[in-house]
Coordinates of C-alpha atoms in Angstrom, one line a residue:
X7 CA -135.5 105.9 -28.6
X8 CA -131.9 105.6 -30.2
X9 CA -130.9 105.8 -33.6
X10 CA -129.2 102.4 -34.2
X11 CA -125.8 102.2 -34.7
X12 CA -123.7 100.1 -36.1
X13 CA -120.0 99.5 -35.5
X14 CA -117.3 98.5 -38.3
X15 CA -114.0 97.2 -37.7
X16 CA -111.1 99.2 -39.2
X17 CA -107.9 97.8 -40.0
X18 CA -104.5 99.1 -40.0
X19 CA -102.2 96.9 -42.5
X20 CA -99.7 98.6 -42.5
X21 CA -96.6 96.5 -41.0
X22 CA -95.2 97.6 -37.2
X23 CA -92.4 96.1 -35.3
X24 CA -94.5 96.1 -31.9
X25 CA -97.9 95.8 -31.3
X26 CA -100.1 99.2 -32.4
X27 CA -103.7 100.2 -31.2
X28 CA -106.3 100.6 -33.9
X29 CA -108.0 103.3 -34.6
X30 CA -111.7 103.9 -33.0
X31 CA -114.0 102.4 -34.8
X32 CA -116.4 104.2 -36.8
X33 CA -119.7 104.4 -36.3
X34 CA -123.0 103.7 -39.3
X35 CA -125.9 105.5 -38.8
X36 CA -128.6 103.4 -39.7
X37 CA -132.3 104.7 -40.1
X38 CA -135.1 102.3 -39.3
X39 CA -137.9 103.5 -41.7
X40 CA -141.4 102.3 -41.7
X41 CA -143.9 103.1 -44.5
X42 CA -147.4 101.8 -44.8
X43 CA -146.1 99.5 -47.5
X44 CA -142.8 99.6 -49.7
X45 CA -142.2 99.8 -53.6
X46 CA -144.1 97.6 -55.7
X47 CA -141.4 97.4 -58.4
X48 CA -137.6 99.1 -58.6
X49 CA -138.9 99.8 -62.3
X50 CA -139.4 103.3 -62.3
X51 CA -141.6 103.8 -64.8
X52 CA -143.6 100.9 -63.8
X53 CA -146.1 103.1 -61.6
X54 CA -146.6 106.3 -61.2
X55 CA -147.1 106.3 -57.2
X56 CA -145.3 108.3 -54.1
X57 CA -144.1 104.9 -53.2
X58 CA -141.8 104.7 -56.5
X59 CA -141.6 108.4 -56.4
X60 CA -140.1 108.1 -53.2
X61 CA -137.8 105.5 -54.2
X62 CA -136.8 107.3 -57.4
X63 CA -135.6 110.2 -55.2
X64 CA -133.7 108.0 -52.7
X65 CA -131.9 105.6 -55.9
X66 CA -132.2 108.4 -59.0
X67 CA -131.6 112.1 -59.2
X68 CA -133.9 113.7 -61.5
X69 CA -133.0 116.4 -63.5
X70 CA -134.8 119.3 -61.6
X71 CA -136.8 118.7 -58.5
X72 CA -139.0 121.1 -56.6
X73 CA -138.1 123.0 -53.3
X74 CA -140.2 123.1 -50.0
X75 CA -142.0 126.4 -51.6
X76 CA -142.4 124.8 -55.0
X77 CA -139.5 126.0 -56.7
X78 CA -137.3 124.6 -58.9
X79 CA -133.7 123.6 -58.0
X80 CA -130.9 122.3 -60.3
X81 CA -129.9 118.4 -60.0
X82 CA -128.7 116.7 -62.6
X83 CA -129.3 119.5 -64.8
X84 CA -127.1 122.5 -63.7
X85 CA -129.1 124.9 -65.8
X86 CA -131.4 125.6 -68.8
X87 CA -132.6 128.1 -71.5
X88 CA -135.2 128.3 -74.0
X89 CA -133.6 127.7 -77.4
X90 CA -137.5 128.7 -78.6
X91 CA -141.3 127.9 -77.9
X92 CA -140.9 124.4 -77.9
X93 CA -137.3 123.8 -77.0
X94 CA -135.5 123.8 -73.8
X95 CA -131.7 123.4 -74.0
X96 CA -130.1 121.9 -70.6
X97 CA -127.1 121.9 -69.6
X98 CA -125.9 118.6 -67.3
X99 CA -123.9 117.9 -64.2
X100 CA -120.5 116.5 -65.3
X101 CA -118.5 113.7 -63.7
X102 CA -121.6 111.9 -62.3
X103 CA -121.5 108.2 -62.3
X104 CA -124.6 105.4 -62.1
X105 CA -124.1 102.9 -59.5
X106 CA -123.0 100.0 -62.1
X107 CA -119.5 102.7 -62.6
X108 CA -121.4 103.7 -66.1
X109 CA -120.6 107.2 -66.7
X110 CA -124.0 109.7 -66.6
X111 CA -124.0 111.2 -70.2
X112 CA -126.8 113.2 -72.2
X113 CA -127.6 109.9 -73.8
X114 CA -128.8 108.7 -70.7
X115 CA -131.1 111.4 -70.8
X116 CA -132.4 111.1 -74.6
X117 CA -132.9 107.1 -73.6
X118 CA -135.2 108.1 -70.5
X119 CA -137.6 110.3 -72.0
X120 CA -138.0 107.6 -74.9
X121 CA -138.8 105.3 -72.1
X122 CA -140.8 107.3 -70.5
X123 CA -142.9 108.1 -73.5
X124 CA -143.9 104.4 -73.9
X125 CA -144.5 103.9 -70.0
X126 CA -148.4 103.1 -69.6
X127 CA -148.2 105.0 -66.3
X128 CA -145.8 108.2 -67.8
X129 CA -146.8 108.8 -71.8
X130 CA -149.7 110.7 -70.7
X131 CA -147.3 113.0 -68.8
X132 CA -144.7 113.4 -71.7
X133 CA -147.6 113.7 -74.5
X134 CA -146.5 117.0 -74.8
X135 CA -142.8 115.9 -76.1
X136 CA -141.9 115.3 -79.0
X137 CA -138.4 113.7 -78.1
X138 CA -134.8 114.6 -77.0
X139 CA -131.7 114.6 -78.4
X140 CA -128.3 114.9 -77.2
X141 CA -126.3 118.1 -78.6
X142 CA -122.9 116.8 -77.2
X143 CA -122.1 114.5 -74.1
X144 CA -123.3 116.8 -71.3
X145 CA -126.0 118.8 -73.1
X146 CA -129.8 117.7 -74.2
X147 CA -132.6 119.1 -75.8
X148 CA -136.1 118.7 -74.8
X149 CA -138.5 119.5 -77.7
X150 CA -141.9 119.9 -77.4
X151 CA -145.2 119.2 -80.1
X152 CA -146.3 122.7 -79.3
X153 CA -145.7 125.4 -76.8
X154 CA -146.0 123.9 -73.5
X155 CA -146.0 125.9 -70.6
X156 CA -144.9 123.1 -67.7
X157 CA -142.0 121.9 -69.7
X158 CA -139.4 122.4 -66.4
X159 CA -142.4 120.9 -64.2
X160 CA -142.0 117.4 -66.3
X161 CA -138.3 117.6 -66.0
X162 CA -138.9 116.8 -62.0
X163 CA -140.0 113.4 -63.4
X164 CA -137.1 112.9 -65.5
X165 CA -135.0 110.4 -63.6
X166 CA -132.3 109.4 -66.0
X167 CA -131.8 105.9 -65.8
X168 CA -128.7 104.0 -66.8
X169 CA -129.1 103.3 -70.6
X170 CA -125.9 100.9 -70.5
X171 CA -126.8 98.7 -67.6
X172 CA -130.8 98.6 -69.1
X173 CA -129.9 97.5 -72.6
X174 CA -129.7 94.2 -73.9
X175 CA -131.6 90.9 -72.7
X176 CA -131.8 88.9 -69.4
X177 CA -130.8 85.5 -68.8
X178 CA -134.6 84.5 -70.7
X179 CA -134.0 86.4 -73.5
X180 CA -136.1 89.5 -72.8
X181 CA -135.5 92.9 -73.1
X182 CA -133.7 94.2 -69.8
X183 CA -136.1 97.6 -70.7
X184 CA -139.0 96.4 -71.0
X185 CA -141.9 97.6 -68.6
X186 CA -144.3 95.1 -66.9
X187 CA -147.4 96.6 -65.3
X188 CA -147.5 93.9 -61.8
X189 CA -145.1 92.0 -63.4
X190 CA -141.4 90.2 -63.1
X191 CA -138.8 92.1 -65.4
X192 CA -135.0 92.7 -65.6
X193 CA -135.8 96.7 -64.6
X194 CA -138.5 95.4 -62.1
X195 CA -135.7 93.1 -60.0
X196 CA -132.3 95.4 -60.9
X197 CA -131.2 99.1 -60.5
X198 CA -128.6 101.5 -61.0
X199 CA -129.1 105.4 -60.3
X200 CA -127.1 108.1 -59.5
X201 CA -128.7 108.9 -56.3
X202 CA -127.3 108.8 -52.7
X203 CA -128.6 105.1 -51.9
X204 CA -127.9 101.6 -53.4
X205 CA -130.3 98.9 -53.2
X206 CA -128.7 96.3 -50.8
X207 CA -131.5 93.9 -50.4
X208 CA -135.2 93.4 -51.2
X209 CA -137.8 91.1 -50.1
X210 CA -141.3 92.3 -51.3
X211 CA -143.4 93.3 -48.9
X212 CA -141.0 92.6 -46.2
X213 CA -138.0 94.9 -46.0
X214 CA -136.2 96.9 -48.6
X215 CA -132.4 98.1 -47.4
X216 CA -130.6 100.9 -48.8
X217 CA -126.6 101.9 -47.9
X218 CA -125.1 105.2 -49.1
X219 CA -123.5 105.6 -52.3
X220 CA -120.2 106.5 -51.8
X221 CA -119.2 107.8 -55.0
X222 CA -122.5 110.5 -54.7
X223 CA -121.8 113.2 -57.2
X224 CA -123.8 115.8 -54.3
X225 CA -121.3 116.7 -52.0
X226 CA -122.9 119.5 -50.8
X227 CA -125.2 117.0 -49.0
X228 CA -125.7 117.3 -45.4
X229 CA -127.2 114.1 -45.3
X230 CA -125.2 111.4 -43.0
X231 CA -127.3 108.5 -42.8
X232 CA -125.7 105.6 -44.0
X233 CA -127.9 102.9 -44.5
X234 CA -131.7 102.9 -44.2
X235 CA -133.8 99.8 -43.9
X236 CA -137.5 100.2 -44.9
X237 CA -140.3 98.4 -43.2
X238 CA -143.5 98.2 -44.3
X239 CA -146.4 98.5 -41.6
X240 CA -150.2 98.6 -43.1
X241 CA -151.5 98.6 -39.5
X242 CA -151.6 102.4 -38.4
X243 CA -151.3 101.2 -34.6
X244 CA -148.7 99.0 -35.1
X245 CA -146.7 100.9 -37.2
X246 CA -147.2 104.1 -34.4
X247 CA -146.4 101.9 -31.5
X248 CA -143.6 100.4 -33.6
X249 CA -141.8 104.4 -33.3
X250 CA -143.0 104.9 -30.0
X251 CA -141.4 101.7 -28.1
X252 CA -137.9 102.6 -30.3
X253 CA -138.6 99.7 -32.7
X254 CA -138.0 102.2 -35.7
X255 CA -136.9 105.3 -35.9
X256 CA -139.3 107.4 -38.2
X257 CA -142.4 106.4 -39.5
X258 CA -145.9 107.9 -42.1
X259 CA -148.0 108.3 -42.6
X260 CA -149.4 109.0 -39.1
X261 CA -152.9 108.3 -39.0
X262 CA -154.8 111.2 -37.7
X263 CA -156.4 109.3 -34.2
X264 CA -152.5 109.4 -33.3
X265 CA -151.6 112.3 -34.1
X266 CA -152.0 114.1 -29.9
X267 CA -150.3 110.7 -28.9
X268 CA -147.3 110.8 -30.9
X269 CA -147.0 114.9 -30.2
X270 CA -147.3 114.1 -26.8
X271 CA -144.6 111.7 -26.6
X272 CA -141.2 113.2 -25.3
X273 CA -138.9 111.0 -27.5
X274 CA -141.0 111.3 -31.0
X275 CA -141.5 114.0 -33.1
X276 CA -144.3 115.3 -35.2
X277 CA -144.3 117.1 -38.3
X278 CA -147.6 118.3 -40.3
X279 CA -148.5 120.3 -43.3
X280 CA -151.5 121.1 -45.5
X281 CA -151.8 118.7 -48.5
X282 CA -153.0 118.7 -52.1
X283 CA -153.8 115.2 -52.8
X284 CA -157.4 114.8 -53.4
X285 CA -159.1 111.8 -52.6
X286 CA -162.4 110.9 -54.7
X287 CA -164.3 108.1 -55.8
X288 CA -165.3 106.9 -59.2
X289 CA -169.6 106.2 -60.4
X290 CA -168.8 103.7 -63.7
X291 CA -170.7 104.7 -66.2
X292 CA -170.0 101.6 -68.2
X293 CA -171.1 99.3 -65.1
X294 CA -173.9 101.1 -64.2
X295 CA -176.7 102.5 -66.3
X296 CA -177.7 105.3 -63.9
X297 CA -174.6 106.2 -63.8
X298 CA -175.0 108.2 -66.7
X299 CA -177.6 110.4 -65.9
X300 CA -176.0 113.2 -64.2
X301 CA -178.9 113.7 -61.8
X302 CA -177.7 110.4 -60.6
X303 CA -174.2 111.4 -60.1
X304 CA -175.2 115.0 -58.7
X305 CA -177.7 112.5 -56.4
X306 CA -174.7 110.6 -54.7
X307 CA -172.3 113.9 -54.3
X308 CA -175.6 115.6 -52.6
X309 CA -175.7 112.3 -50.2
X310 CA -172.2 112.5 -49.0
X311 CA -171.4 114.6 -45.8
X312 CA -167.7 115.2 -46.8
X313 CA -167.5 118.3 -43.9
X314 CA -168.6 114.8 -41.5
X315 CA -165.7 112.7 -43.2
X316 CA -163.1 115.4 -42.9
X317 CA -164.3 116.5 -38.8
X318 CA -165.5 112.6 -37.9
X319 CA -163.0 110.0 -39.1
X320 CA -159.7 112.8 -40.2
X321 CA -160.3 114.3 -37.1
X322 CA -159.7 117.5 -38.8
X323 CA -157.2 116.3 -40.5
X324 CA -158.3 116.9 -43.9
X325 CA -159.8 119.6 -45.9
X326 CA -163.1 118.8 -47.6
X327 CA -163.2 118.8 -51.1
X328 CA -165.9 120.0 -53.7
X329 CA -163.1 119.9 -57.3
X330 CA -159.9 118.4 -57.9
X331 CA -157.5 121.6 -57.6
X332 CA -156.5 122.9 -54.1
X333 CA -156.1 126.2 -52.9
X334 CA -153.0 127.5 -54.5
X335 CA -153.3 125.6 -58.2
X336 CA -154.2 127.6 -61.1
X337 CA -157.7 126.0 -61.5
X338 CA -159.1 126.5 -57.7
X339 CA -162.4 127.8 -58.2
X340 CA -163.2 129.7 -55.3
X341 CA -167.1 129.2 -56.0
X342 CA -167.3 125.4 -55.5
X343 CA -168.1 124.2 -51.9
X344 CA -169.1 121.1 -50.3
X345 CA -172.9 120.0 -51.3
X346 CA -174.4 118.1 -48.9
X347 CA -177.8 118.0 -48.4
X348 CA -179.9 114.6 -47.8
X349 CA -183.3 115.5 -49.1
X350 CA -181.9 117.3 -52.4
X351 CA -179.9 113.6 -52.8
X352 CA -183.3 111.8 -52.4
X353 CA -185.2 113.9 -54.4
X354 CA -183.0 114.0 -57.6
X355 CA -182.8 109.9 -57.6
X356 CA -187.0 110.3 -57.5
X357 CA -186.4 112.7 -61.0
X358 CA -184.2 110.1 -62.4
X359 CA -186.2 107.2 -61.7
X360 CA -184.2 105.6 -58.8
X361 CA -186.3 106.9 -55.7
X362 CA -186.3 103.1 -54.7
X363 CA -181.9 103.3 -55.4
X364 CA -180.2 99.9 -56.7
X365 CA -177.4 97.7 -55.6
X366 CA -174.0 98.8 -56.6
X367 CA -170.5 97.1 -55.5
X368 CA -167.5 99.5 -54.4
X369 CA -163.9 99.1 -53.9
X370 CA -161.2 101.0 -51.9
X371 CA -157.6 100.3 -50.4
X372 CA -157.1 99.9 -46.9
X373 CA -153.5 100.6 -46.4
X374 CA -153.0 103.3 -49.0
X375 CA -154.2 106.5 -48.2
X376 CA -155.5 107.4 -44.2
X377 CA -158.6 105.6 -43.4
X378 CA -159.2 104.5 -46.4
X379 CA -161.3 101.4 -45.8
X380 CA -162.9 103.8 -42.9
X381 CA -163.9 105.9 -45.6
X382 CA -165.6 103.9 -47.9
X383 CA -167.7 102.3 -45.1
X384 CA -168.7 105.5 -44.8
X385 CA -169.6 106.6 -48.1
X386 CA -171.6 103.3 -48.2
X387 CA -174.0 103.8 -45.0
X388 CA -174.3 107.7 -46.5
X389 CA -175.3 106.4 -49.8
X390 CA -177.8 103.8 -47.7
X391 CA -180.3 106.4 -47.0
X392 CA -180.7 107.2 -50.6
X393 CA -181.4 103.5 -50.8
X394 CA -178.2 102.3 -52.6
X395 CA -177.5 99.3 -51.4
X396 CA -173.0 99.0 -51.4
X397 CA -171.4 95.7 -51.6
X398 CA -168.1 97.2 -50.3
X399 CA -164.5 95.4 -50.6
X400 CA -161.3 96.2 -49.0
X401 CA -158.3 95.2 -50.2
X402 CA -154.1 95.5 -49.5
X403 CA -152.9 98.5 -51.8
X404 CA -150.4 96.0 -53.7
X405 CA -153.8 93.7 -54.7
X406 CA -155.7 96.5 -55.3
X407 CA -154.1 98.7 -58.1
X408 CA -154.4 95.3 -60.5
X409 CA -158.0 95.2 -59.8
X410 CA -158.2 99.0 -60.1
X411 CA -156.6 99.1 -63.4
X412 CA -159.1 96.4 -64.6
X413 CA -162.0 98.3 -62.9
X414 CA -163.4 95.7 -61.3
X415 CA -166.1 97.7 -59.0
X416 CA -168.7 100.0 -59.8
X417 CA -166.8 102.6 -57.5
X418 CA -163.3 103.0 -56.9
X419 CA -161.1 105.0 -54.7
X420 CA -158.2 106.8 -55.5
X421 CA -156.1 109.7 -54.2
X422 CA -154.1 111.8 -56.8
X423 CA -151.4 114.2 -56.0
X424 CA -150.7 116.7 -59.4
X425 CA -147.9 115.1 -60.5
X426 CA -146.7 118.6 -62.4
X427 CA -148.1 120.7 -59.0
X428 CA -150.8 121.6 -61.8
X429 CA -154.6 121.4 -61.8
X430 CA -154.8 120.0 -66.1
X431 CA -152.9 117.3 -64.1
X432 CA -155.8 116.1 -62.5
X433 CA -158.3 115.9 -65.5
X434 CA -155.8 114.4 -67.6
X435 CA -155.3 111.6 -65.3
X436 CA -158.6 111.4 -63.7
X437 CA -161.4 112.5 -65.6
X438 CA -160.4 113.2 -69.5
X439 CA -162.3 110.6 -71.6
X440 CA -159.6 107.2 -71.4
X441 CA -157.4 106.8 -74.4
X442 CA -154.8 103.9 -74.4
X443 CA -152.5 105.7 -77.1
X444 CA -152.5 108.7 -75.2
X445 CA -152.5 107.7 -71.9
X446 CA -155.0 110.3 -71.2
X447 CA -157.8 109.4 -68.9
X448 CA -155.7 106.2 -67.0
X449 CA -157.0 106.2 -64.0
X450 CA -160.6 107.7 -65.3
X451 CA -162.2 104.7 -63.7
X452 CA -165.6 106.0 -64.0
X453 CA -165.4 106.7 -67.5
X454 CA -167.0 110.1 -67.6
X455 CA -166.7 111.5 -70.8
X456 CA -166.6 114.8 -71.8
X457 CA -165.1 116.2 -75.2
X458 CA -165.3 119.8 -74.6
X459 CA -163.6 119.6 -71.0
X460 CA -160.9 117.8 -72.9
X461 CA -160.5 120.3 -75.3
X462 CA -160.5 123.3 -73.1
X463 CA -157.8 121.4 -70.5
X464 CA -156.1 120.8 -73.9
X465 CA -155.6 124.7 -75.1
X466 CA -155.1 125.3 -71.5
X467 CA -151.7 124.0 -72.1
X468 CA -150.5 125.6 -75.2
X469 CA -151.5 128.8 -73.3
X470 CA -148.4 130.8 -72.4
X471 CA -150.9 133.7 -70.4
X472 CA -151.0 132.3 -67.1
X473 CA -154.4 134.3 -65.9
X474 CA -156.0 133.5 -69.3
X475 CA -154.8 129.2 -68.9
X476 CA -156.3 129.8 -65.2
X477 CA -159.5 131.1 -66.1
X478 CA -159.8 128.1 -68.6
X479 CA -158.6 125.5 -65.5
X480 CA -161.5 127.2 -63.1
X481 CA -164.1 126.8 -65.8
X482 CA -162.7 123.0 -66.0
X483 CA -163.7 122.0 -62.2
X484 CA -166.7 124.0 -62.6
X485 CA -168.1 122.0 -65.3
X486 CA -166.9 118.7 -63.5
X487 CA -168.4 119.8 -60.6
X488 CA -172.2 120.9 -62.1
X489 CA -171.5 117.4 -64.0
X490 CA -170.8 116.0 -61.0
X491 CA -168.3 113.7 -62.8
X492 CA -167.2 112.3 -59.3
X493 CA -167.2 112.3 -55.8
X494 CA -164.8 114.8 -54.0
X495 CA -164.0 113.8 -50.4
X496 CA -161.1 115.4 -49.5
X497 CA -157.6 116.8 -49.5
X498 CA -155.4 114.7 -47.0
X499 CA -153.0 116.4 -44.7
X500 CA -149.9 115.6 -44.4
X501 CA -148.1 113.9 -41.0
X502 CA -144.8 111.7 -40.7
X503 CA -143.2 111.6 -37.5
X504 CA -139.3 110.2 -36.0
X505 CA -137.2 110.3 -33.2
X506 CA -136.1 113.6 -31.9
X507 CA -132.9 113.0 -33.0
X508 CA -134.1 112.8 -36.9
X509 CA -134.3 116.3 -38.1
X510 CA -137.5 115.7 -40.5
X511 CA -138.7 119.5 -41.0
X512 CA -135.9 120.3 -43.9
X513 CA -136.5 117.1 -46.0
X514 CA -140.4 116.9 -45.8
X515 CA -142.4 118.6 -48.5
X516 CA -146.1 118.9 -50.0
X517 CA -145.0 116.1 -52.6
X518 CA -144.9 113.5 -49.6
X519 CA -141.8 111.9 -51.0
X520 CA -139.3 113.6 -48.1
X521 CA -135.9 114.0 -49.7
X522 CA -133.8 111.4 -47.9
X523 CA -130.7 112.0 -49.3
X524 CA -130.6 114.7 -47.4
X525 CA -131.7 113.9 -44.4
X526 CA -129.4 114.5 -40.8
X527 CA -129.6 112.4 -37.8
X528 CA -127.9 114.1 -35.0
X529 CA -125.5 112.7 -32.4
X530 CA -127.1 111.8 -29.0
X531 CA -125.8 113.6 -25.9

């Protein structure tokens, strides 16, 4: 396999009196990429996915952004201080420019988070702000409700946008900000970052090309690919094959029944590391009366051999879940393992009334997260000898996040990766009780309720004592858990793999949105 390149023709204009050689042409570097499926939107704030995530960091620059050992680096923001409890003064990069030529100001910045804020995917991220304001041209202040204690963590999701090129109305009269869950907007269809790529071209669900910004404010950049054209490849055989006959030239995820074949493979690389994003299923306790009686729920997490899904169908390649935090977040509660057992499933449906079960319908993905449609047929023939009978769908991930979001199924699969590295990330999204104001609870799609959790994940972060706010988080996912307010599977490991000559290992991170801006490909011998 060979990195493609592409030669341009340079031309000499200045005028000679006899025939002159031009100069060598010079070569593009252009990195074939292919993804299990590509952006659903160049909005932003549209979704809150590692597919926009990942574009974000390849069009944007946020204003912080985390290291490979979850640290935080400057970007846009060369550096901060706390003015008080709730206010963090920063300090930002001068001379940057958007793509459109618009200059990157503090402005920028205030308009963002006030975008953000109104987001259906974001305001339950930013609750905790109260707003931003702009001190002079290149500094901003980022006040807080209360005392917040992941302030710098939400400034990794600050991507400023350009408030200049986003203002105004389109050609049919509407607001060139406005956000449109699965929808056709101005922000949806245009963009202009700072980051180190352009958008060249974009044909949904078909390719997506990129091509270095040449005016990138990050010069201390050893990236050096020039253009990068993104493929997107649901099939996991294909889209392995696709890397391994030289068709692209770096590809993820890699499902984990390729994993020997792609390590084994002289001209492919591999690259793997322990992840955090936990993937779960949603009971509906607005679908489905049983649902609400927690020997019902405890029933179906009793029935599920998650050690069997991790060894089985991950090959390994997973860790089995029993709570929402990993090992490593603040909440992890070392006490809470994996609960299989069969008989204790069967005999908790007789106590609730269901020894004979009841039909329910289930939906998953299956091209989102790795086996995912393997998964749930799983789950299904486990839940089959409690006598719950499954009517499982399967569905493209671009289908299935609008039926998700209108909770179509009685169960629902979803993976979530903490989007602040943080376990009250997890309840706030997943399992606090669903508020459209807030934005709490928006992808709660078993509508499990519980006031008191809220409240405790809620003082958990206005604590500034970080054993005290992790006590608090453990006592979270051990209530969840003897609630049984969902179905743990899993934490899914990490894989991408590229031709030797990519050098993956210093851009890849826990996140899973490698930093491509940054990325080398080396020169063939």
């Amino acid at each position: 396999m060979t990195i493609k390149k592409t030669l341009l023709a340079s031309v000499i204009g200045a005028a000679m009196t006899s025939a002159a050689l031009a100069p060598a042409a010079q070569a593009e570097t252009t990195l074939r990429m292919a993804y299990d499926a590509d952006p659903v939107s160049l909005d932003i704030h549209e979704q809150l996915s590692g597919g926009i995530l990942q574009l974000s960091h390849m069009t944007f620059d946020p204003l912080v952004r985390w290291t490979k050992d979850l640290e935080i680096e400057p970007r846009l923001a060369t550096d901060w201080e706390r003015v008080d409890d709730t206010t963090l003064r920063m300090n930002l990069r001068e001379g940057v420019e958007f793509h459109s030529g618009n200059a990157f100001t503090a402005e920028d910045v205030v308009w963002t988070i006030e975008r953000l804020k109104r987001s259906p995917d974001f305001k339950a991220i930013f609750e905790p702000i109260e707003g931003a304001s702009a001190v002079d041209e290149h500094t901003v202040e980022i006040k807080t409700k209360k005392p917040y204690p992941l302030l710098l963590n939400l400034a990794t999701y600050i991507f400023p946008m350009d408030s200049q090129f986003y203002s105004g109305e389109d050609s049919d009269g509407d607001p060139k900000d406005e956000i449109v869950k699965n929808g056709n907007s101005y922000a949806s269809r245009h963009l202009s970052g700072t980051g180190p790529y352009e958008v060249t071209d974009r044909q949904q669900g078909v390719r997506v090309a990129f091509e270095r910004n040449d005016d990138y404010w990050d010069e201390q950049s050893p990236g050096n690919v020039d253009k990068i054209v993104l493929k997107p490849i649901s099939e996991n055989a294909t889209r392995v094959a696709a890397l391994l006959s030289g068709d692209v030239d770096f590809i993820a995820p890699v499902p984990p029944n390729d994993l020997e074949r792609v390590r084994e493979d002289d001209n492919a690389k591999l690259v793997t590391m322990s992840g955090t994003r936990i993937i779960l299923f949603h009971m509906n306790q607005e679908r489905v009366e049983a649902f609400q009686d927690p020997r019902v729920r405890q029933a179906f997490a009793y029935a599920i051999n998650q050690e069997g899904i991790a060894d089985r169908l991950m090959k390994g390649f997973a860790t089995p879940a029993a709570q929402l935090s990993p090992e490593g977040y603040a909440g992890h509660n070392d006490g809470l393992e994996p609960r299989y057992d069969l008989e204790k499933a069967k005999q908790l449906m007789a106590e609730a009334g269901y020894e004979d079960g009841f039909e329910i319908t289930m939906m998953a993905p299956n091209n989102r997260y790795v086996n995912d449609a393997k998964i749930a047929q799983a789950v299904a023939a486990m839940l089959a000898r409690i006598n719950v009978k499954v009517d499982l769908k399967t569905l493209p991930k671009a289908q299935y996040w609008g039926e998700y979001d209108d909770r179509v199924a009685d169960m629902m699969m979803i993976g979530w990766h903490a989007d602040t590295e943080d376990s009250a990330n997890f309840h706030e999204y997943l399992t606090a009780y669903p508020d459209l104001d807030s934005g709490a609870g928006q992808y709660n799609a078993g509508n499990y309720c519980n006031p008191e959790v809220d409240k405790l994940v809620s003082e958990a972060n206005l604590e500034l004592d970080q054993q005290k706010r992790a006590e608090m988080l453990q006592q979270m996912e051990q209530t969840l858990y003897d609630e049984a307010a969902f179905i743990p599977l899993h934490w899914q490991d990490l894989a991408w793999a590229a031709d030797t000559n990519v050098d993956l290992e210093p851009i890849v991170n826990v996140m899973n949105f490698p930093y491509l801006g940054d990325l080398v490909v080396e020169e063939e011998d």
